[in-house]
Tab-separated table of C-alpha atoms and ligand atoms in Angstrom:
chain	number	residue	atom	x	y	z
A	1	MET	CA	126.618	140.399	88.221
A	2	LYS	CA	127.484	136.737	87.635
A	3	ALA	CA	124.702	134.127	87.465
A	4	ASP	CA	124.878	130.633	88.960
A	5	LEU	CA	123.384	128.951	85.904
A	6	ASN	CA	122.520	129.811	82.321
A	7	LEU	CA	120.134	127.641	80.312
A	8	VAL	CA	120.720	128.339	76.623
A	9	ASN	CA	119.425	127.158	73.254
A	10	LEU	CA	115.798	127.031	74.320
A	11	LYS	CA	112.299	127.912	73.299
A	12	VAL	CA	110.745	129.468	76.380
A	13	HIS	CA	107.039	129.644	77.163
A	14	THR	CA	107.018	132.505	79.649
A	15	GLY	CA	103.439	131.877	80.752
A	16	GLU	CA	102.289	134.476	78.251
A	17	ARG	CA	104.104	133.783	75.023
A	18	LEU	CA	106.668	131.632	73.291
A	19	VAL	CA	110.112	133.215	72.751
A	20	GLU	CA	113.566	132.011	71.709
A	21	ALA	CA	115.744	132.886	74.647
A	22	GLY	CA	118.005	131.704	77.424
A	23	ILE	CA	117.320	131.796	81.161
A	24	SER	CA	119.735	133.011	83.868
A	25	VAL	CA	119.377	131.773	87.406
A	26	GLN	CA	120.876	133.141	90.599
A	27	ASP	CA	120.148	132.044	94.172
A	28	GLY	CA	117.195	129.973	92.994
A	29	LYS	CA	115.557	132.891	91.164
A	30	ILE	CA	115.253	133.784	87.488
A	31	ILE	CA	117.249	136.959	86.926
A	32	SER	CA	117.071	137.242	83.144
A	33	VAL	CA	115.199	135.849	80.135
A	34	ALA	CA	117.046	137.011	77.018
A	35	LYS	CA	119.028	136.019	73.938
A	36	PRO	CA	122.481	134.681	74.955
A	37	PRO	CA	124.470	137.850	74.111
A	38	ASN	CA	122.286	139.702	76.607
A	39	LEU	CA	122.475	137.103	79.396
A	40	PRO	CA	124.895	137.733	82.263
A	41	GLU	CA	127.920	135.455	82.547
A	42	ALA	CA	127.342	132.300	84.589
A	43	ASP	CA	129.363	129.739	86.563
A	44	GLU	CA	127.605	126.924	84.695
A	45	THR	CA	125.896	126.830	81.304
A	46	ILE	CA	123.600	124.061	80.081
A	47	ASP	CA	123.007	123.775	76.340
A	48	CYS	CA	119.393	122.596	76.131
A	49	GLY	CA	119.573	121.584	72.475
A	50	GLY	CA	116.441	123.447	71.373
A	51	LEU	CA	114.116	121.966	74.013
A	52	LEU	CA	111.003	123.791	75.203
A	53	ALA	CA	111.111	125.355	78.683
A	54	ILE	CA	107.824	125.833	80.511
A	55	PRO	CA	107.202	127.423	83.925
A	56	GLY	CA	107.375	124.720	86.598
A	57	PRO	CA	103.971	122.988	86.530
A	58	ILE	CA	102.040	123.027	89.809
A	59	ASP	CA	99.788	120.116	90.750
A	60	VAL	CA	97.206	121.576	93.122
A	61	HIS	CA	95.562	118.238	93.952
A	62	VAL	CA	97.885	115.554	95.295
A	63	HIS	CA	97.506	112.993	98.072
A	64	LEU	CA	101.108	112.539	99.237
A	65	ARG	CA	99.872	110.452	102.239
A	66	ASP	CA	102.975	109.725	104.424
A	67	MET	CA	102.839	109.085	108.203
A	68	GLU	CA	100.480	106.172	108.965
A	69	LEU	CA	99.603	105.913	105.267
A	70	SER	CA	103.251	105.655	104.173
A	71	TYR	CA	102.541	102.190	102.834
A	72	LYS	CA	100.560	103.922	100.037
A	73	GLU	CA	103.019	106.796	99.444
A	74	ASP	CA	105.358	109.035	101.423
A	75	PHE	CA	106.716	112.563	101.018
A	76	TYR	CA	109.861	111.275	99.328
A	77	THR	CA	108.311	108.798	96.859
A	78	GLY	CA	105.431	111.166	96.079
A	79	THR	CA	107.724	114.085	95.312
A	80	CYS	CA	110.045	111.805	93.287
A	81	ALA	CA	106.975	110.919	91.202
A	82	ALA	CA	106.206	114.641	90.886
A	83	ALA	CA	109.758	115.558	89.820
A	84	CYS	CA	109.994	112.748	87.262
A	85	GLY	CA	106.523	113.556	85.929
A	86	GLY	CA	107.540	117.213	85.487
A	87	PHE	CA	105.912	118.962	88.464
A	88	THR	CA	107.969	121.437	90.498
A	89	THR	CA	105.315	122.192	93.134
A	90	VAL	CA	102.495	120.083	94.547
A	91	LEU	CA	99.749	120.847	97.042
A	92	ASP	CA	99.099	118.024	99.483
A	93	MET	CA	95.598	117.000	100.565
A	94	PRO	CA	94.716	116.813	104.282
A	95	ASN	CA	92.885	113.430	104.452
A	96	THR	CA	95.964	111.826	105.924
A	97	LYS	CA	96.303	109.692	109.027
A	98	PRO	CA	96.323	111.655	111.274
A	99	LEU	CA	94.181	114.277	109.516
A	100	THR	CA	95.630	117.754	108.887
A	101	ASP	CA	92.973	119.484	110.957
A	102	SER	CA	94.860	121.428	113.636
A	103	PRO	CA	97.827	123.820	113.673
A	104	GLU	CA	99.909	121.207	115.537
A	105	ARG	CA	99.258	118.562	112.895
A	106	LEU	CA	100.065	121.011	110.103
A	107	VAL	CA	103.362	122.031	111.677
A	108	GLU	CA	104.324	118.372	112.255
A	109	LYS	CA	103.662	117.615	108.608
A	110	MET	CA	105.633	120.644	107.406
A	111	GLU	CA	108.631	119.687	109.524
A	112	ARG	CA	108.607	116.094	108.308
A	113	ALA	CA	108.196	117.189	104.704
A	114	ARG	CA	111.096	119.655	104.848
A	115	ARG	CA	113.525	116.761	105.315
A	116	MET	CA	111.996	114.495	102.657
A	117	VAL	CA	110.670	116.395	99.647
A	118	ILE	CA	112.511	116.969	96.375
A	119	VAL	CA	109.976	119.399	94.870
A	120	ASN	CA	108.154	122.284	96.537
A	121	VAL	CA	105.155	121.298	98.616
A	122	GLY	CA	102.272	123.285	100.076
A	123	PHE	CA	99.613	121.946	102.411
A	124	TYR	CA	95.839	121.993	102.584
A	125	ALA	CA	94.129	121.891	105.968
A	126	ILE	CA	90.670	120.718	107.012
A	127	PRO	CA	88.834	123.640	108.637
A	128	PRO	CA	87.545	122.920	112.147
A	129	LEU	CA	84.504	125.012	113.201
A	130	ASP	CA	86.774	127.101	115.389
A	131	GLU	CA	87.751	130.595	114.327
A	132	LYS	CA	91.005	130.679	116.258
A	133	ALA	CA	92.202	127.332	114.883
A	134	VAL	CA	91.316	128.318	111.311
A	135	ARG	CA	93.210	131.600	111.717
A	136	GLU	CA	96.209	129.775	113.134
A	137	LEU	CA	96.198	127.145	110.377
A	138	ALA	CA	96.466	129.982	107.852
A	139	SER	CA	99.169	131.843	109.782
A	140	LYS	CA	101.236	128.641	110.119
A	141	GLY	CA	101.157	128.359	106.332
A	142	ALA	CA	98.176	126.338	105.075
A	143	VAL	CA	97.937	127.261	101.390
A	144	ALA	CA	94.218	126.473	101.270
A	145	PHE	CA	91.439	124.658	103.098
A	146	LYS	CA	89.641	121.547	101.901
A	147	VAL	CA	86.138	120.276	102.539
A	148	ASN	CA	84.844	116.932	101.280
A	149	LEU	CA	81.043	116.848	100.978
A	150	CYS	CA	81.012	113.208	99.865
A	151	ARG	CA	83.077	111.435	102.512
A	152	GLN	CA	83.129	113.816	105.408
A	153	TRP	CA	86.608	114.607	106.778
A	154	THR	CA	85.467	117.226	109.305
A	155	GLU	CA	84.083	116.744	112.795
A	156	TRP	CA	81.138	118.951	111.812
A	157	ASP	CA	78.319	117.760	109.571
A	158	THR	CA	78.955	118.907	105.999
A	159	ASP	CA	75.327	118.139	104.985
A	160	SER	CA	74.319	121.238	106.982
A	161	GLN	CA	74.369	124.418	104.874
A	162	GLU	CA	74.596	126.506	108.034
A	163	ASN	CA	77.823	124.772	109.062
A	164	LEU	CA	79.205	125.128	105.566
A	165	VAL	CA	78.565	128.875	105.438
A	166	GLU	CA	80.048	129.309	108.913
A	167	ALA	CA	83.204	127.362	108.022
A	168	PHE	CA	83.528	129.239	104.724
A	169	ARG	CA	83.192	132.576	106.564
A	170	MET	CA	86.058	131.630	108.869
A	171	VAL	CA	88.196	130.629	105.890
A	172	SER	CA	87.204	133.799	104.052
A	173	ASP	CA	88.636	135.891	106.924
A	174	THR	CA	92.048	134.280	106.342
A	175	GLY	CA	92.068	135.254	102.644
A	176	ARG	CA	92.848	131.655	101.666
A	177	PRO	CA	90.645	129.746	99.205
A	178	VAL	CA	88.515	126.754	100.127
A	179	ALA	CA	88.623	123.742	97.806
A	180	VAL	CA	85.694	121.354	97.781
A	181	HIS	CA	85.068	117.777	96.749
A	182	ALA	CA	81.568	118.504	95.511
A	183	GLU	CA	79.319	115.453	95.592
A	184	GLU	CA	76.332	115.371	97.946
A	185	GLY	CA	77.236	112.743	100.544
A	186	ALA	CA	73.618	111.933	101.439
A	187	MET	CA	72.707	111.253	97.802
A	188	VAL	CA	75.764	109.067	97.249
A	189	ARG	CA	75.147	107.073	100.454
A	190	GLU	CA	71.479	106.569	99.567
A	191	ALA	CA	72.260	105.418	96.001
A	192	GLU	CA	75.061	103.149	97.189
A	193	ASP	CA	72.866	101.497	99.869
A	194	ARG	CA	70.071	100.904	97.360
A	195	LEU	CA	72.412	99.332	94.769
A	196	ARG	CA	74.289	97.218	97.298
A	197	SER	CA	71.180	95.841	98.908
A	198	SER	CA	69.789	94.844	95.517
A	199	GLY	CA	72.939	92.808	94.920
A	200	ARG	CA	74.504	95.006	92.249
A	201	SER	CA	78.308	95.062	92.212
A	202	GLY	CA	79.599	95.970	88.741
A	203	VAL	CA	81.903	98.908	88.068
A	204	LEU	CA	79.055	100.722	86.313
A	205	ASP	CA	77.007	100.362	89.494
A	206	TYR	CA	79.726	102.416	91.167
A	207	VAL	CA	79.053	105.147	88.578
A	208	ASP	CA	75.315	104.932	89.376
A	209	ALA	CA	76.152	105.282	93.080
A	210	HIS	CA	77.648	108.707	92.243
A	211	PRO	CA	74.777	110.280	90.293
A	212	GLU	CA	75.601	113.298	88.137
A	213	ARG	CA	72.959	115.298	89.993
A	214	ALA	CA	74.854	114.672	93.260
A	215	GLU	CA	77.742	116.681	91.819
A	216	PHE	CA	75.455	119.338	90.327
A	217	ARG	CA	73.606	119.881	93.616
A	218	ALA	CA	76.813	120.015	95.627
A	219	VAL	CA	78.350	122.554	93.256
A	220	ARG	CA	75.249	124.744	93.489
A	221	ARG	CA	75.303	124.463	97.276
A	222	VAL	CA	78.957	125.486	97.632
A	223	ILE	CA	78.482	128.363	95.192
A	224	GLN	CA	75.602	129.582	97.368
A	225	ALA	CA	77.823	129.222	100.455
A	226	SER	CA	80.566	131.188	98.704
A	227	ILE	CA	78.081	133.979	97.930
A	228	ASN	CA	76.923	134.007	101.575
A	229	SER	CA	80.406	133.940	103.073
A	230	GLY	CA	82.551	135.776	100.529
A	231	VAL	CA	85.096	132.936	100.426
A	232	ARG	CA	87.143	132.211	97.312
A	233	LEU	CA	85.890	128.816	96.167
A	234	HIS	CA	87.804	126.199	94.187
A	235	VAL	CA	85.779	123.239	92.904
A	236	CYS	CA	87.952	120.112	92.712
A	237	HIS	CA	87.783	117.579	89.871
A	238	VAL	CA	84.626	118.731	88.064
A	239	SER	CA	83.423	115.673	86.162
A	240	THR	CA	80.048	116.556	84.637
A	241	ALA	CA	78.727	118.997	82.038
A	242	TRP	CA	75.999	120.114	84.482
A	243	ALA	CA	78.405	120.993	87.262
A	244	LEU	CA	80.633	122.876	84.846
A	245	GLU	CA	77.621	124.849	83.631
A	246	ALA	CA	76.842	125.806	87.238
A	247	VAL	CA	80.437	127.052	87.673
A	248	SER	CA	80.162	128.980	84.415
A	249	LYS	CA	76.973	130.706	85.544
A	250	ALA	CA	78.531	131.607	88.919
A	251	LYS	CA	81.567	133.080	87.163
A	252	ARG	CA	79.315	135.176	84.930
A	253	PHE	CA	77.620	136.526	88.061
A	254	GLY	CA	80.996	137.474	89.510
A	255	VAL	CA	81.235	134.794	92.223
A	256	PRO	CA	84.930	134.225	93.119
A	257	VAL	CA	85.006	130.625	91.934
A	258	SER	CA	87.633	128.556	90.104
A	259	CYS	CA	87.609	124.909	89.092
A	260	GLU	CA	89.850	122.033	88.096
A	261	VAL	CA	89.587	118.909	85.951
A	262	THR	CA	91.697	115.749	86.090
A	263	PRO	CA	93.286	113.918	83.161
A	264	HIS	CA	91.265	110.780	83.937
A	265	HIS	CA	88.033	112.716	83.520
A	266	LEU	CA	89.387	114.327	80.320
A	267	PHE	CA	90.726	111.208	78.616
A	268	LEU	CA	88.476	108.373	79.852
A	269	THR	CA	84.763	107.555	80.043
A	270	SER	CA	82.728	104.966	81.935
A	271	ARG	CA	83.165	102.704	78.888
A	272	ASP	CA	86.888	102.605	79.706
A	273	LEU	CA	85.984	101.856	83.320
A	274	GLU	CA	84.157	98.731	82.140
A	275	LYS	CA	87.332	97.572	80.394
A	276	LEU	CA	89.768	98.626	83.130
A	277	GLY	CA	87.778	97.270	86.065
A	278	VAL	CA	87.968	98.265	89.731
A	279	LYS	CA	91.541	99.631	89.466
A	280	ALA	CA	90.138	102.650	87.611
A	281	VAL	CA	87.511	103.417	90.266
A	282	THR	CA	87.799	107.044	91.371
A	283	ASP	CA	85.652	109.595	93.201
A	284	PRO	CA	84.004	111.118	91.251
A	285	PRO	CA	83.815	108.233	88.778
A	286	LEU	CA	84.415	108.340	85.025
A	287	ARG	CA	81.500	109.823	83.098
A	288	THR	CA	79.932	110.015	79.608
A	289	ASP	CA	81.157	111.326	76.236
A	290	VAL	CA	78.926	114.380	76.663
A	291	ASP	CA	80.640	115.219	79.962
A	292	VAL	CA	84.117	114.655	78.534
A	293	GLU	CA	83.344	116.940	75.587
A	294	ALA	CA	82.106	119.662	77.969
A	295	LEU	CA	85.300	119.428	80.054
A	296	TRP	CA	87.501	119.826	76.955
A	297	ARG	CA	85.431	122.766	75.756
A	298	GLY	CA	85.687	124.328	79.209
A	299	LEU	CA	89.452	123.850	79.229
A	300	ARG	CA	89.892	125.445	75.794
A	301	THR	CA	87.753	128.470	76.644
A	302	GLY	CA	89.383	129.091	80.043
A	303	LEU	CA	86.246	128.225	82.021
A	304	VAL	CA	88.313	125.396	83.534
A	305	ASP	CA	91.099	127.137	85.434
A	306	VAL	CA	93.342	124.236	86.361
A	307	VAL	CA	94.278	120.698	85.330
A	308	ALA	CA	95.282	118.682	88.421
A	309	SER	CA	96.094	115.005	88.770
A	310	ASP	CA	94.202	114.053	91.963
A	311	HIS	CA	97.151	111.708	92.478
A	312	ALA	CA	95.497	109.243	94.910
A	313	PRO	CA	97.862	106.303	95.425
A	314	HIS	CA	96.699	103.093	97.086
A	315	ALA	CA	98.362	99.738	97.732
A	316	GLU	CA	97.819	96.962	95.189
A	317	TRP	CA	95.620	94.978	97.625
A	318	GLU	CA	93.359	97.995	98.153
A	319	LYS	CA	92.676	98.151	94.411
A	320	THR	CA	91.299	94.644	94.034
A	321	GLY	CA	88.102	92.962	95.219
A	322	SER	CA	84.517	94.185	95.439
A	323	VAL	CA	83.678	97.512	93.838
A	324	TRP	CA	82.122	98.606	97.152
A	325	GLU	CA	85.276	97.852	99.175
A	326	VAL	CA	87.966	99.012	96.751
A	327	SER	CA	89.731	102.313	97.559
A	328	PRO	CA	88.882	104.978	94.988
A	329	GLY	CA	91.760	106.808	93.315
A	330	VAL	CA	94.554	106.449	90.778
A	331	PRO	CA	98.117	107.811	90.747
A	332	GLY	CA	98.545	110.666	88.267
A	333	LEU	CA	101.748	112.590	88.958
A	334	GLU	CA	103.778	110.719	86.339
A	335	THR	CA	101.212	110.763	83.537
A	336	THR	CA	99.477	114.162	83.747
A	337	LEU	CA	102.040	116.367	81.971
A	338	PRO	CA	102.846	113.783	79.238
A	339	LEU	CA	99.092	113.311	78.592
A	340	MET	CA	98.599	117.067	78.226
A	341	LEU	CA	101.680	117.465	75.991
A	342	ASP	CA	100.425	114.590	73.863
A	343	ALA	CA	97.069	116.381	73.596
A	344	VAL	CA	98.948	119.445	72.288
A	345	ASN	CA	100.739	117.278	69.738
A	346	ARG	CA	97.424	115.760	68.650
A	347	GLY	CA	95.892	119.227	68.200
A	348	LEU	CA	93.311	118.714	70.960
A	349	VAL	CA	94.423	121.819	72.814
A	350	ASP	CA	96.971	124.653	72.424
A	351	LEU	CA	100.225	124.793	74.358
A	352	ASP	CA	99.108	128.203	75.705
A	353	VAL	CA	96.095	126.518	77.325
A	354	VAL	CA	98.185	123.752	78.909
A	355	VAL	CA	100.664	126.279	80.338
A	356	ARG	CA	97.779	128.346	81.665
A	357	ALA	CA	96.083	125.332	83.307
A	358	LEU	CA	99.207	123.683	84.749
A	359	CYS	CA	101.387	126.696	85.598
A	360	VAL	CA	99.864	130.184	85.487
A	361	ARG	CA	96.376	129.667	86.951
A	362	PRO	CA	97.394	127.245	89.740
A	363	ALA	CA	99.835	129.892	91.044
A	364	GLU	CA	97.199	132.630	90.795
A	365	VAL	CA	94.311	130.662	92.303
A	366	PHE	CA	96.394	129.446	95.278
A	367	GLY	CA	98.352	132.681	95.800
A	368	LEU	CA	101.765	131.087	95.198
A	369	ARG	CA	103.912	134.173	94.859
A	370	GLY	CA	106.855	133.921	92.448
A	371	LYS	CA	105.523	130.817	90.743
A	372	GLY	CA	103.816	129.975	87.449
A	373	ARG	CA	105.858	132.105	85.011
A	374	ILE	CA	109.338	132.304	83.537
A	375	GLN	CA	110.110	135.954	84.197
A	376	PRO	CA	112.855	137.857	86.029
A	377	GLY	CA	112.090	137.843	89.751
A	378	PHE	CA	110.201	134.554	89.642
A	379	ASP	CA	111.453	131.342	91.279
A	380	ALA	CA	113.695	129.209	89.053
A	381	ASP	CA	111.166	126.373	88.748
A	382	VAL	CA	111.455	125.278	85.131
A	383	VAL	CA	110.735	122.093	83.228
A	384	LEU	CA	112.429	121.253	79.937
A	385	VAL	CA	110.282	119.164	77.634
A	386	ASP	CA	110.903	117.401	74.354
A	387	MET	CA	107.715	117.712	72.322
A	388	ASP	CA	108.967	115.198	69.741
A	389	ARG	CA	109.808	112.300	72.019
A	390	TRP	CA	107.602	109.264	72.559
A	391	TRP	CA	107.088	107.618	75.913
A	392	LYS	CA	105.078	104.513	76.702
A	393	VAL	CA	103.283	104.499	80.050
A	394	ASP	CA	104.769	101.653	82.083
A	395	PRO	CA	103.555	101.789	85.703
A	396	THR	CA	106.233	99.335	86.840
A	397	GLU	CA	108.677	102.219	86.242
A	398	PHE	CA	106.731	104.709	88.378
A	399	HIS	CA	108.518	106.347	91.288
A	400	SER	CA	105.199	106.411	93.126
A	401	LYS	CA	104.562	103.402	95.356
A	402	ALA	CA	101.318	102.949	93.385
A	403	LYS	CA	102.437	101.004	90.339
A	404	TYR	CA	99.203	100.925	88.355
A	405	SER	CA	97.575	103.335	85.923
A	406	PRO	CA	94.436	103.536	83.801
A	407	PHE	CA	96.779	104.802	81.071
A	408	GLU	CA	99.051	101.743	81.105
A	409	GLY	CA	100.411	101.065	77.622
A	410	TRP	CA	99.456	104.472	76.177
A	411	ARG	CA	102.079	105.908	73.821
A	412	LEU	CA	102.409	109.610	74.498
A	413	MET	CA	104.403	112.167	72.533
A	414	GLY	CA	105.897	114.875	74.738
A	415	PHE	CA	108.387	114.067	77.475
A	416	PRO	CA	109.684	115.974	80.514
A	417	VAL	CA	113.467	115.733	80.150
A	418	LYS	CA	114.682	117.889	83.059
A	419	THR	CA	112.918	119.216	86.133
A	420	ILE	CA	114.536	122.227	87.794
A	421	VAL	CA	113.363	123.292	91.261
A	422	ASN	CA	114.672	126.517	92.833
A	423	GLY	CA	117.499	126.521	90.269
A	424	VAL	CA	118.581	122.922	90.990
A	425	VAL	CA	118.084	119.986	88.607
A	426	VAL	CA	116.076	117.421	90.615
A	427	ALA	CA	115.109	114.952	87.885
A	428	GLU	CA	116.613	114.083	84.555
A	429	GLU	CA	115.323	111.539	82.020
A	430	ARG	CA	112.742	110.425	84.598
A	431	GLU	CA	115.436	109.661	87.160
A	432	VAL	CA	115.872	111.469	90.467
A	433	VAL	CA	119.154	113.348	90.722
A	434	ALA	CA	118.587	115.312	93.947
A	435	GLU	CA	118.748	114.560	97.650
A	436	PRO	CA	115.679	114.420	99.917
A	437	GLY	CA	115.113	117.891	101.317
A	438	SER	CA	115.957	119.816	98.129
A	439	GLY	CA	112.353	120.985	97.753
A	440	ARG	CA	110.849	123.702	99.940
A	441	VAL	CA	107.666	124.007	101.908
A	442	VAL	CA	105.624	126.801	100.331
A	443	VAL	CA	102.985	128.867	102.078
A	444	GLY	CA	100.018	130.664	100.561
A	445	GLY	CA	98.733	134.171	100.777
A	446	GLY	CA	100.734	135.747	97.952
B	501	LIG	O1	89.395	109.081	94.068
B	501	LIG	C1	89.561	109.686	95.137
B	501	LIG	N1	90.567	109.357	95.984
B	501	LIG	N2	88.723	110.677	95.468
B	501	LIG	C2	88.767	111.268	96.686
B	501	LIG	O2	87.990	112.145	96.924
B	501	LIG	C3	89.724	110.808	97.722
B	501	LIG	C4	90.892	110.200	97.094
B	501	LIG	C5	91.785	109.480	98.070
B	501	LIG	O3	92.169	110.083	99.094
B	501	LIG	O4	92.157	108.338	97.815
B	502	LIG	ZN1	87.999	114.479	95.818
B	503	LIG	ZN1	91.586	113.979	95.906
């Protein structure tokens, strides 16, 4: 049997352990991981010069936008940012314009994406309170469902626990997970109104408008709804020590819950927000040292399942002005992997943990069959990284349309050199080398 491509002279993190080996690829799949004498012959061989190969990282929290929000980002620019930042698969959020809240909308999005993406993309859907529509969204390929308790995206009232349990039960029947932005909308609205009407408008007032207890209460409420409905629950961007403790307790009780943290909540605090100004406003906002320490501890111990960027691009003009009018969110696709590799180099976290949180667990939590490991039979999604190479964050060089970053000017050691998607090199040296349409639309349920 002849392979299409052999990658040789590599250290390979398989998802479980580090080995010195080569990788053989055929028809977009890994067919062998072995020392060169034991690899099959191949049409093409790439000498990787001792680089580290990791399973293609999966970013489970990305706002690719497109359609009427294409001025912020589109499927092509967003997936170029992913490829150059070292992600081979991304999961796209449904708060687009139009919303991804019906089977027709989902199918439209999938068809558009197929022609434009250069990495693999899966889609979230917003669950309507309609059993048939939820079932159909899953059968058409929604990888997961998403509910936002803070800024409601659904037609039904997310403040109602009864609605929440009913929606979760419908999702549970599909076998797909439900991901939640867990901040109590009523508490955030009340705090925001109070601060605004008393004339407060600093960036730290934005933090006060998103009280830590609003996240804690929301997390407890969705855990209760998961218990009542049986749904697999994924808590997005946990930002506080309290909320993480609630997830920990639920896990100990056997509730099927997973959670993610973002790099901005790991590397920055509200003190940085004061320096960075409104550009660094995100939902949830940056928190305290105590919270940051808890997130790192949770990541190291495996309590935190996933690191995801929450890549939330906005136009320049939407990121200036009053703190109450500015659009929350920062782009993260091009900084997340370098930040995590730099953390490995600085001894903050082990490589095993980073591979688990960016590759192995995302595939497991979202049922992405054939992804997350470098093993025979798995998809040939591989990223080659140079752990000894410096890179300075320069947002003007981003492939994303959002050319700003709270990490601007940071010098990071650890650089994604080559991004391989389904056996094809799509980005090299942070430049795109593939045509639109070389990525695939992935569906969940594996
Ligand atoms: O910072 C955020 N940006 N948080 C969200 O929940 C939404 C997101 C966006 O869509 O811009
Ligand atoms: Zn969110
Ligand atoms: Zn988000």
